[in-house]
């Protein structure tokens, strides 16, 4: 197996032991005589896979099954932008949203179809180069934020005061990667494909007391109550992505859980940020405030277009893929999710230092 350093923003790097076990199961799942891809989603082989993955999501977040319900859904985090207001917002009701990046802006667009959005803060006028100051409305149905702004490279480390509103998070790009008190949230959603598995499954974790307040008159596929009551088996679930999510969560547990992964993520990010800071003005971070810099997506620029081209060519030659920034932002973005190895961060940091020494 030839592994390069994959800095892709998503789908992202998965742990090698997970890939090995999953590839074996594609040929034959345990002793079933069948591939994982061929198993009925209502049968004795898949039942425990499903139940374990569901239980592991809550356990990894440190949440209890008595307090929280869960659904594993298709449709990506983007479907959650729409499902959340459909379930909890009504005409004439207000939800608070933080406008700190493109994904948050998309979530806001979906909420506006259903009800009124109060912008609790926005950093749009500075191209989302920082996290905004926040002012909750004080009468919101819920308060929505994106914990990590994948495209812009900012991350929320201290959870905000919501003025009493239930706290909702799009944690697609930092779930299981930061050691948070997840019980502060009433609902957390995250696509698996950045930090926890392949594309195709999205985790939705919701406090049961909050879930009870959801609208009842929805199409069942769009109803959190139905999806949670049916244990994500209202229809055929994304069997293979759920299986790989379960394997990844077992890997996280074996590595020491979220606390250990988070400590490693911080060290990985610091190795690269230290190099960027030491190599100004050839390199510069895109984030204006140091405390807002993400551990997961590190956005940076090289001083001139010519140097940018040269740096990219050297990175590719050194076996580093996926570094160009999002098409709307430009520059570079190193996405170093939970399974991305420290060695890859050290290699990028070394290249940054070496490049600046030669070109600076
Ligand atoms: C990637 C991403 C999304 C979109 O996820 P899809 O699964 O492609 O719908 C939404 N929010 C954040 C924060 C993301 O990083």
GROMACS .gro file of C-alpha atoms and ligand atoms in nm:
model
  375
    1UNK     CA    1   0.000   0.000   0.000
    2UNK     CA    2   0.139   0.338  -0.104
    3UNK     CA    3   0.007   0.611   0.128
    4UNK     CA    4   0.070   0.975   0.045
    5UNK     CA    5  -0.014   1.262   0.281
    6UNK     CA    6  -0.376   1.342   0.199
    7UNK     CA    7  -0.460   1.694   0.316
    8UNK     CA    8  -0.805   1.681   0.154
    9UNK     CA    9  -1.081   1.880   0.325
   10UNK     CA   10  -1.316   1.588   0.286
   11UNK     CA   11  -1.359   1.304   0.242
   12UNK     CA   12  -1.042   1.288   0.446
   13UNK     CA   13  -0.778   1.046   0.568
   14UNK     CA   14  -0.900   0.735   0.750
   15UNK     CA   15  -0.695   0.515   0.986
   16UNK     CA   16  -0.505   0.240   0.802
   17UNK     CA   17  -0.629  -0.038   1.038
   18UNK     CA   18  -0.986   0.071   0.960
   19UNK     CA   19  -0.920   0.054   0.585
   20UNK     CA   20  -0.764  -0.291   0.623
   21UNK     CA   21  -1.054  -0.432   0.821
   22UNK     CA   22  -1.315  -0.270   0.597
   23UNK     CA   23  -1.151  -0.405   0.282
   24UNK     CA   24  -1.147  -0.755   0.430
   25UNK     CA   25  -1.519  -0.721   0.511
   26UNK     CA   26  -1.594  -0.614   0.156
   27UNK     CA   27  -1.476  -0.961   0.056
   28UNK     CA   28  -1.636  -1.148   0.344
   29UNK     CA   29  -1.800  -1.008   0.656
   30UNK     CA   30  -1.692  -1.218   0.954
   31UNK     CA   31  -1.792  -1.576   0.868
   32UNK     CA   32  -2.114  -1.484   0.695
   33UNK     CA   33  -2.017  -1.602   0.348
   34UNK     CA   34  -2.129  -1.257   0.230
   35UNK     CA   35  -1.974  -0.917   0.172
   36UNK     CA   36  -2.064  -0.633   0.410
   37UNK     CA   37  -2.207  -0.477   0.093
   38UNK     CA   38  -2.448  -0.769   0.051
   39UNK     CA   39  -2.591  -0.792   0.403
   40UNK     CA   40  -2.955  -0.727   0.474
   41UNK     CA   41  -3.000  -0.423   0.694
   42UNK     CA   42  -3.251  -0.626   0.895
   43UNK     CA   43  -3.058  -0.940   0.970
   44UNK     CA   44  -2.844  -1.108   1.232
   45UNK     CA   45  -2.513  -1.005   1.079
   46UNK     CA   46  -2.584  -0.636   1.044
   47UNK     CA   47  -2.796  -0.585   1.360
   48UNK     CA   48  -2.502  -0.570   1.602
   49UNK     CA   49  -2.297  -0.351   1.363
   50UNK     CA   50  -2.578  -0.097   1.358
   51UNK     CA   51  -2.650  -0.109   1.730
   52UNK     CA   52  -2.282  -0.081   1.820
   53UNK     CA   53  -2.219   0.213   1.587
   54UNK     CA   54  -2.519   0.396   1.734
   55UNK     CA   55  -2.407   0.331   2.091
   56UNK     CA   56  -2.047   0.425   2.010
   57UNK     CA   57  -2.140   0.767   1.872
   58UNK     CA   58  -2.299   0.863   2.204
   59UNK     CA   59  -2.030   0.695   2.416
   60UNK     CA   60  -1.749   0.868   2.225
   61UNK     CA   61  -1.917   1.205   2.287
   62UNK     CA   62  -1.962   1.118   2.656
   63UNK     CA   63  -2.343   1.131   2.628
   64UNK     CA   64  -2.593   0.891   2.781
   65UNK     CA   65  -2.860   0.693   2.598
   66UNK     CA   66  -3.112   0.796   2.860
   67UNK     CA   67  -3.068   1.163   2.780
   68UNK     CA   68  -2.985   1.163   2.407
   69UNK     CA   69  -3.135   1.006   2.096
   70UNK     CA   70  -2.953   0.952   1.773
   71UNK     CA   71  -3.010   0.905   1.403
   72UNK     CA   72  -2.763   0.801   1.132
   73UNK     CA   73  -2.892   0.949   0.809
   74UNK     CA   74  -2.807   0.992   0.444
   75UNK     CA   75  -2.814   1.328   0.270
   76UNK     CA   76  -2.505   1.485   0.422
   77UNK     CA   77  -2.479   1.772   0.666
   78UNK     CA   78  -2.644   1.978   0.391
   79UNK     CA   79  -2.974   1.795   0.447
   80UNK     CA   80  -2.948   1.886   0.816
   81UNK     CA   81  -2.939   2.256   0.720
   82UNK     CA   82  -3.300   2.200   0.603
   83UNK     CA   83  -3.417   1.932   0.849
   84UNK     CA   84  -3.327   2.136   1.156
   85UNK     CA   85  -3.559   2.431   1.084
   86UNK     CA   86  -3.829   2.201   0.940
   87UNK     CA   87  -3.837   2.015   1.272
   88UNK     CA   88  -3.796   2.300   1.517
   89UNK     CA   89  -3.876   2.634   1.358
   90UNK     CA   90  -4.216   2.774   1.259
   91UNK     CA   91  -4.341   3.079   1.072
   92UNK     CA   92  -4.319   3.376   1.307
   93UNK     CA   93  -4.047   3.209   1.516
   94UNK     CA   94  -3.688   3.323   1.536
   95UNK     CA   95  -3.370   3.114   1.539
   96UNK     CA   96  -3.028   3.262   1.616
   97UNK     CA   97  -2.751   3.176   1.370
   98UNK     CA   98  -2.382   3.256   1.364
   99UNK     CA   99  -2.260   3.362   1.021
  100UNK     CA  100  -1.891   3.270   1.040
  101UNK     CA  101  -1.834   3.083   0.715
  102UNK     CA  102  -1.983   2.947   0.398
  103UNK     CA  103  -2.135   2.639   0.559
  104UNK     CA  104  -2.305   2.846   0.827
  105UNK     CA  105  -2.435   3.080   0.557
  106UNK     CA  106  -2.592   2.783   0.377
  107UNK     CA  107  -2.759   2.673   0.701
  108UNK     CA  108  -2.896   3.027   0.740
  109UNK     CA  109  -3.039   3.015   0.389
  110UNK     CA  110  -3.238   2.701   0.473
  111UNK     CA  111  -3.367   2.842   0.804
  112UNK     CA  112  -3.493   3.154   0.625
  113UNK     CA  113  -3.723   2.939   0.412
  114UNK     CA  114  -3.902   2.834   0.731
  115UNK     CA  115  -3.885   3.118   0.983
  116UNK     CA  116  -3.696   3.426   1.091
  117UNK     CA  117  -3.320   3.428   1.136
  118UNK     CA  118  -3.151   3.660   1.384
  119UNK     CA  119  -2.784   3.690   1.298
  120UNK     CA  120  -2.623   3.652   1.641
  121UNK     CA  121  -2.294   3.752   1.480
  122UNK     CA  122  -2.131   3.774   1.139
  123UNK     CA  123  -1.775   3.804   1.014
  124UNK     CA  124  -1.878   3.819   0.651
  125UNK     CA  125  -1.750   4.174   0.600
  126UNK     CA  126  -1.394   4.057   0.677
  127UNK     CA  127  -1.433   3.750   0.453
  128UNK     CA  128  -1.480   3.524   0.754
  129UNK     CA  129  -1.118   3.570   0.860
  130UNK     CA  130  -1.218   3.548   1.230
  131UNK     CA  131  -1.502   3.442   1.457
  132UNK     CA  132  -1.758   3.718   1.516
  133UNK     CA  133  -1.863   3.875   1.846
  134UNK     CA  134  -2.200   3.729   1.944
  135UNK     CA  135  -2.526   3.888   2.058
  136UNK     CA  136  -2.809   3.637   2.106
  137UNK     CA  137  -3.164   3.761   2.047
  138UNK     CA  138  -3.282   3.630   2.384
  139UNK     CA  139  -3.602   3.480   2.240
  140UNK     CA  140  -3.472   3.222   1.992
  141UNK     CA  141  -3.618   2.877   1.931
  142UNK     CA  142  -3.256   2.761   1.910
  143UNK     CA  143  -2.903   2.896   1.859
  144UNK     CA  144  -2.702   2.747   1.570
  145UNK     CA  145  -2.328   2.762   1.519
  146UNK     CA  146  -2.064   2.584   1.313
  147UNK     CA  147  -1.798   2.459   1.554
  148UNK     CA  148  -1.527   2.451   1.288
  149UNK     CA  149  -1.537   2.660   0.973
  150UNK     CA  150  -1.390   2.411   0.730
  151UNK     CA  151  -1.339   2.647   0.437
  152UNK     CA  152  -1.205   2.952   0.622
  153UNK     CA  153  -1.002   2.776   0.893
  154UNK     CA  154  -1.152   2.912   1.216
  155UNK     CA  155  -1.271   2.705   1.510
  156UNK     CA  156  -1.484   2.768   1.818
  157UNK     CA  157  -1.308   2.656   2.137
  158UNK     CA  158  -1.527   2.826   2.402
  159UNK     CA  159  -1.898   2.763   2.357
  160UNK     CA  160  -2.112   3.078   2.346
  161UNK     CA  161  -2.381   3.206   2.579
  162UNK     CA  162  -2.707   3.155   2.391
  163UNK     CA  163  -2.943   3.371   2.597
  164UNK     CA  164  -3.124   3.058   2.714
  165UNK     CA  165  -3.180   2.907   2.367
  166UNK     CA  166  -3.097   2.539   2.299
  167UNK     CA  167  -2.748   2.515   2.147
  168UNK     CA  168  -2.722   2.342   1.807
  169UNK     CA  169  -2.396   2.265   1.632
  170UNK     CA  170  -2.285   2.170   1.286
  171UNK     CA  171  -1.976   1.977   1.399
  172UNK     CA  172  -1.906   1.820   1.061
  173UNK     CA  173  -1.539   1.910   1.055
  174UNK     CA  174  -1.434   1.873   1.419
  175UNK     CA  175  -1.649   1.601   1.572
  176UNK     CA  176  -1.448   1.371   1.802
  177UNK     CA  177  -1.149   1.600   1.743
  178UNK     CA  178  -1.191   1.849   2.027
  179UNK     CA  179  -1.246   1.762   2.390
  180UNK     CA  180  -1.573   1.948   2.454
  181UNK     CA  181  -1.852   1.914   2.705
  182UNK     CA  182  -2.094   1.780   2.443
  183UNK     CA  183  -2.378   1.786   2.697
  184UNK     CA  184  -2.390   2.162   2.639
  185UNK     CA  185  -2.558   2.087   2.307
  186UNK     CA  186  -2.924   2.008   2.245
  187UNK     CA  187  -2.851   1.886   1.895
  188UNK     CA  188  -2.525   1.808   1.716
  189UNK     CA  189  -2.499   1.701   1.354
  190UNK     CA  190  -2.195   1.599   1.155
  191UNK     CA  191  -2.123   1.430   0.826
  192UNK     CA  192  -1.884   1.141   0.891
  193UNK     CA  193  -1.654   1.200   0.597
  194UNK     CA  194  -1.411   1.443   0.757
  195UNK     CA  195  -1.330   1.299   1.096
  196UNK     CA  196  -1.510   0.972   1.140
  197UNK     CA  197  -1.568   0.765   0.831
  198UNK     CA  198  -1.655   0.769   0.463
  199UNK     CA  199  -1.910   0.990   0.290
  200UNK     CA  200  -2.270   0.874   0.304
  201UNK     CA  201  -2.369   0.891   0.669
  202UNK     CA  202  -2.448   1.190   0.888
  203UNK     CA  203  -2.477   1.168   1.266
  204UNK     CA  204  -2.756   1.355   1.439
  205UNK     CA  205  -2.748   1.351   1.818
  206UNK     CA  206  -3.038   1.519   1.995
  207UNK     CA  207  -3.140   1.571   2.356
  208UNK     CA  208  -3.461   1.376   2.412
  209UNK     CA  209  -3.637   1.661   2.593
  210UNK     CA  210  -3.563   1.889   2.294
  211UNK     CA  211  -3.666   1.621   2.044
  212UNK     CA  212  -4.009   1.605   2.208
  213UNK     CA  213  -4.068   1.967   2.103
  214UNK     CA  214  -4.023   1.892   1.729
  215UNK     CA  215  -4.310   1.930   1.483
  216UNK     CA  216  -4.513   1.610   1.439
  217UNK     CA  217  -4.666   1.670   1.095
  218UNK     CA  218  -4.356   1.610   0.885
  219UNK     CA  219  -4.280   1.361   0.612
  220UNK     CA  220  -4.133   1.066   0.805
  221UNK     CA  221  -3.800   1.076   0.622
  222UNK     CA  222  -3.758   1.439   0.736
  223UNK     CA  223  -3.875   1.385   1.092
  224UNK     CA  224  -3.612   1.353   1.364
  225UNK     CA  225  -3.873   1.189   1.586
  226UNK     CA  226  -3.944   0.916   1.329
  227UNK     CA  227  -3.578   0.860   1.243
  228UNK     CA  228  -3.480   0.835   1.610
  229UNK     CA  229  -3.777   0.617   1.711
  230UNK     CA  230  -3.700   0.378   1.425
  231UNK     CA  231  -3.331   0.363   1.528
  232UNK     CA  232  -3.225   0.491   1.182
  233UNK     CA  233  -3.400   0.192   1.023
  234UNK     CA  234  -3.711   0.363   0.887
  235UNK     CA  235  -3.570   0.278   0.546
  236UNK     CA  236  -3.245   0.118   0.428
  237UNK     CA  237  -2.966   0.300   0.611
  238UNK     CA  238  -2.621   0.361   0.458
  239UNK     CA  239  -2.497   0.021   0.575
  240UNK     CA  240  -2.134   0.039   0.465
  241UNK     CA  241  -2.067   0.398   0.583
  242UNK     CA  242  -2.223   0.310   0.921
  243UNK     CA  243  -2.001   0.002   0.942
  244UNK     CA  244  -1.686   0.206   0.872
  245UNK     CA  245  -1.801   0.477   1.115
  246UNK     CA  246  -1.823   0.205   1.381
  247UNK     CA  247  -1.471   0.083   1.300
  248UNK     CA  248  -1.337   0.438   1.318
  249UNK     CA  249  -1.500   0.496   1.657
  250UNK     CA  250  -1.340   0.175   1.785
  251UNK     CA  251  -1.007   0.307   1.658
  252UNK     CA  252  -1.065   0.638   1.840
  253UNK     CA  253  -1.139   0.448   2.162
  254UNK     CA  254  -0.824   0.238   2.119
  255UNK     CA  255  -0.619   0.553   2.067
  256UNK     CA  256  -0.738   0.685   2.404
  257UNK     CA  257  -1.070   0.848   2.315
  258UNK     CA  258  -1.153   1.205   2.226
  259UNK     CA  259  -0.919   1.354   2.488
  260UNK     CA  260  -0.616   1.177   2.339
  261UNK     CA  261  -0.719   1.253   1.980
  262UNK     CA  262  -0.773   1.620   2.071
  263UNK     CA  263  -0.430   1.652   2.235
  264UNK     CA  264  -0.273   1.502   1.925
  265UNK     CA  265  -0.475   1.728   1.695
  266UNK     CA  266  -0.355   2.034   1.886
  267UNK     CA  267   0.009   1.924   1.860
  268UNK     CA  268  -0.034   1.850   1.487
  269UNK     CA  269  -0.176   2.197   1.423
  270UNK     CA  270   0.088   2.371   1.634
  271UNK     CA  271   0.370   2.208   1.437
  272UNK     CA  272   0.238   2.370   1.117
  273UNK     CA  273   0.133   2.705   1.268
  274UNK     CA  274   0.476   2.739   1.434
  275UNK     CA  275   0.641   2.694   1.096
  276UNK     CA  276   0.406   2.945   0.928
  277UNK     CA  277   0.467   3.205   1.202
  278UNK     CA  278   0.843   3.153   1.188
  279UNK     CA  279   0.841   3.198   0.810
  280UNK     CA  280   0.662   3.533   0.776
  281UNK     CA  281   0.639   3.717   0.544
  282UNK     CA  282   0.683   3.435   0.290
  283UNK     CA  283   0.398   3.249   0.462
  284UNK     CA  284   0.100   3.392   0.648
  285UNK     CA  285  -0.208   3.245   0.813
  286UNK     CA  286  -0.543   3.352   0.662
  287UNK     CA  287  -0.699   3.383   1.009
  288UNK     CA  288  -0.668   3.728   1.164
  289UNK     CA  289  -0.689   3.625   1.531
  290UNK     CA  290  -0.453   3.355   1.654
  291UNK     CA  291  -0.696   3.218   1.913
  292UNK     CA  292  -0.949   3.150   1.634
  293UNK     CA  293  -0.719   2.930   1.428
  294UNK     CA  294  -0.854   2.584   1.356
  295UNK     CA  295  -0.678   2.262   1.453
  296UNK     CA  296  -0.852   2.084   1.166
  297UNK     CA  297  -0.824   2.311   0.859
  298UNK     CA  298  -0.518   2.536   0.848
  299UNK     CA  299  -0.556   2.811   0.588
  300UNK     CA  300  -0.251   3.004   0.474
  301UNK     CA  301  -0.101   3.204   0.192
  302UNK     CA  302   0.234   3.229   0.022
  303UNK     CA  303   0.353   3.586  -0.051
  304UNK     CA  304   0.322   3.596  -0.431
  305UNK     CA  305   0.137   3.404  -0.700
  306UNK     CA  306   0.472   3.283  -0.835
  307UNK     CA  307   0.587   3.153  -0.496
  308UNK     CA  308   0.247   2.994  -0.447
  309UNK     CA  309   0.288   2.796  -0.768
  310UNK     CA  310   0.640   2.692  -0.673
  311UNK     CA  311   0.535   2.583  -0.324
  312UNK     CA  312   0.247   2.376  -0.458
  313UNK     CA  313   0.476   2.200  -0.705
  314UNK     CA  314   0.723   2.114  -0.428
  315UNK     CA  315   0.445   1.989  -0.200
  316UNK     CA  316   0.306   1.763  -0.472
  317UNK     CA  317   0.655   1.632  -0.548
  318UNK     CA  318   0.695   1.553  -0.176
  319UNK     CA  319   0.381   1.338  -0.179
  320UNK     CA  320   0.134   1.591  -0.038
  321UNK     CA  321  -0.211   1.600  -0.195
  322UNK     CA  322  -0.514   1.822  -0.144
  323UNK     CA  323  -0.338   2.140  -0.027
  324UNK     CA  324  -0.490   2.407  -0.257
  325UNK     CA  325  -0.743   2.620  -0.067
  326UNK     CA  326  -1.116   2.620  -0.133
  327UNK     CA  327  -1.197   2.772  -0.472
  328UNK     CA  328  -1.370   3.069  -0.304
  329UNK     CA  329  -1.076   3.146  -0.074
  330UNK     CA  330  -0.759   3.053  -0.264
  331UNK     CA  331  -0.421   3.009  -0.102
  332UNK     CA  332  -0.366   2.680   0.079
  333UNK     CA  333  -0.555   2.469   0.325
  334UNK     CA  334  -0.403   2.181   0.517
  335UNK     CA  335  -0.685   1.964   0.648
  336UNK     CA  336  -0.549   1.743   0.922
  337UNK     CA  337  -0.845   1.551   1.060
  338UNK     CA  338  -0.841   1.295   1.339
  339UNK     CA  339  -0.674   1.018   1.142
  340UNK     CA  340  -0.417   1.239   0.968
  341UNK     CA  341  -0.073   1.139   1.097
  342UNK     CA  342   0.165   1.365   1.292
  343UNK     CA  343   0.440   1.267   1.046
  344UNK     CA  344   0.250   1.441   0.766
  345UNK     CA  345   0.226   1.761   0.972
  346UNK     CA  346   0.598   1.746   1.049
  347UNK     CA  347   0.670   1.695   0.678
  348UNK     CA  348   0.462   1.998   0.579
  349UNK     CA  349   0.617   2.211   0.855
  350UNK     CA  350   0.966   2.110   0.737
  351UNK     CA  351   0.881   2.195   0.376
  352UNK     CA  352   0.745   2.537   0.480
  353UNK     CA  353   1.065   2.616   0.673
  354UNK     CA  354   1.292   2.489   0.399
  355UNK     CA  355   1.102   2.673   0.125
  356UNK     CA  356   1.109   3.003   0.318
  357UNK     CA  357   1.484   2.966   0.382
  358UNK     CA  358   1.551   2.923   0.011
  359UNK     CA  359   1.303   3.181  -0.124
  360UNK     CA  360   1.274   3.435   0.158
  361LIG     C1  361  -1.837   1.951   0.465
  361LIG     C2  362  -1.927   2.033   0.550
  361LIG     C3  363  -2.065   2.040   0.527
  361LIG     C4  364  -2.131   1.974   0.408
  361LIG     O1  365  -2.135   1.839   0.423
  361LIG     P1  366  -2.209   1.745   0.314
  361LIG     O2  367  -2.201   1.613   0.382
  361LIG     O3  368  -2.132   1.756   0.188
  361LIG     O4  369  -2.348   1.794   0.298
  361LIG     C5  370  -2.142   2.113   0.614
  361LIG     N1  371  -2.089   2.177   0.719
  361LIG     C6  372  -1.956   2.172   0.745
  361LIG     C7  373  -1.903   2.244   0.864
  361LIG     C8  374  -1.873   2.100   0.661
  361LIG     O5  375  -1.741   2.096   0.686
   0.00000   0.00000   0.00000
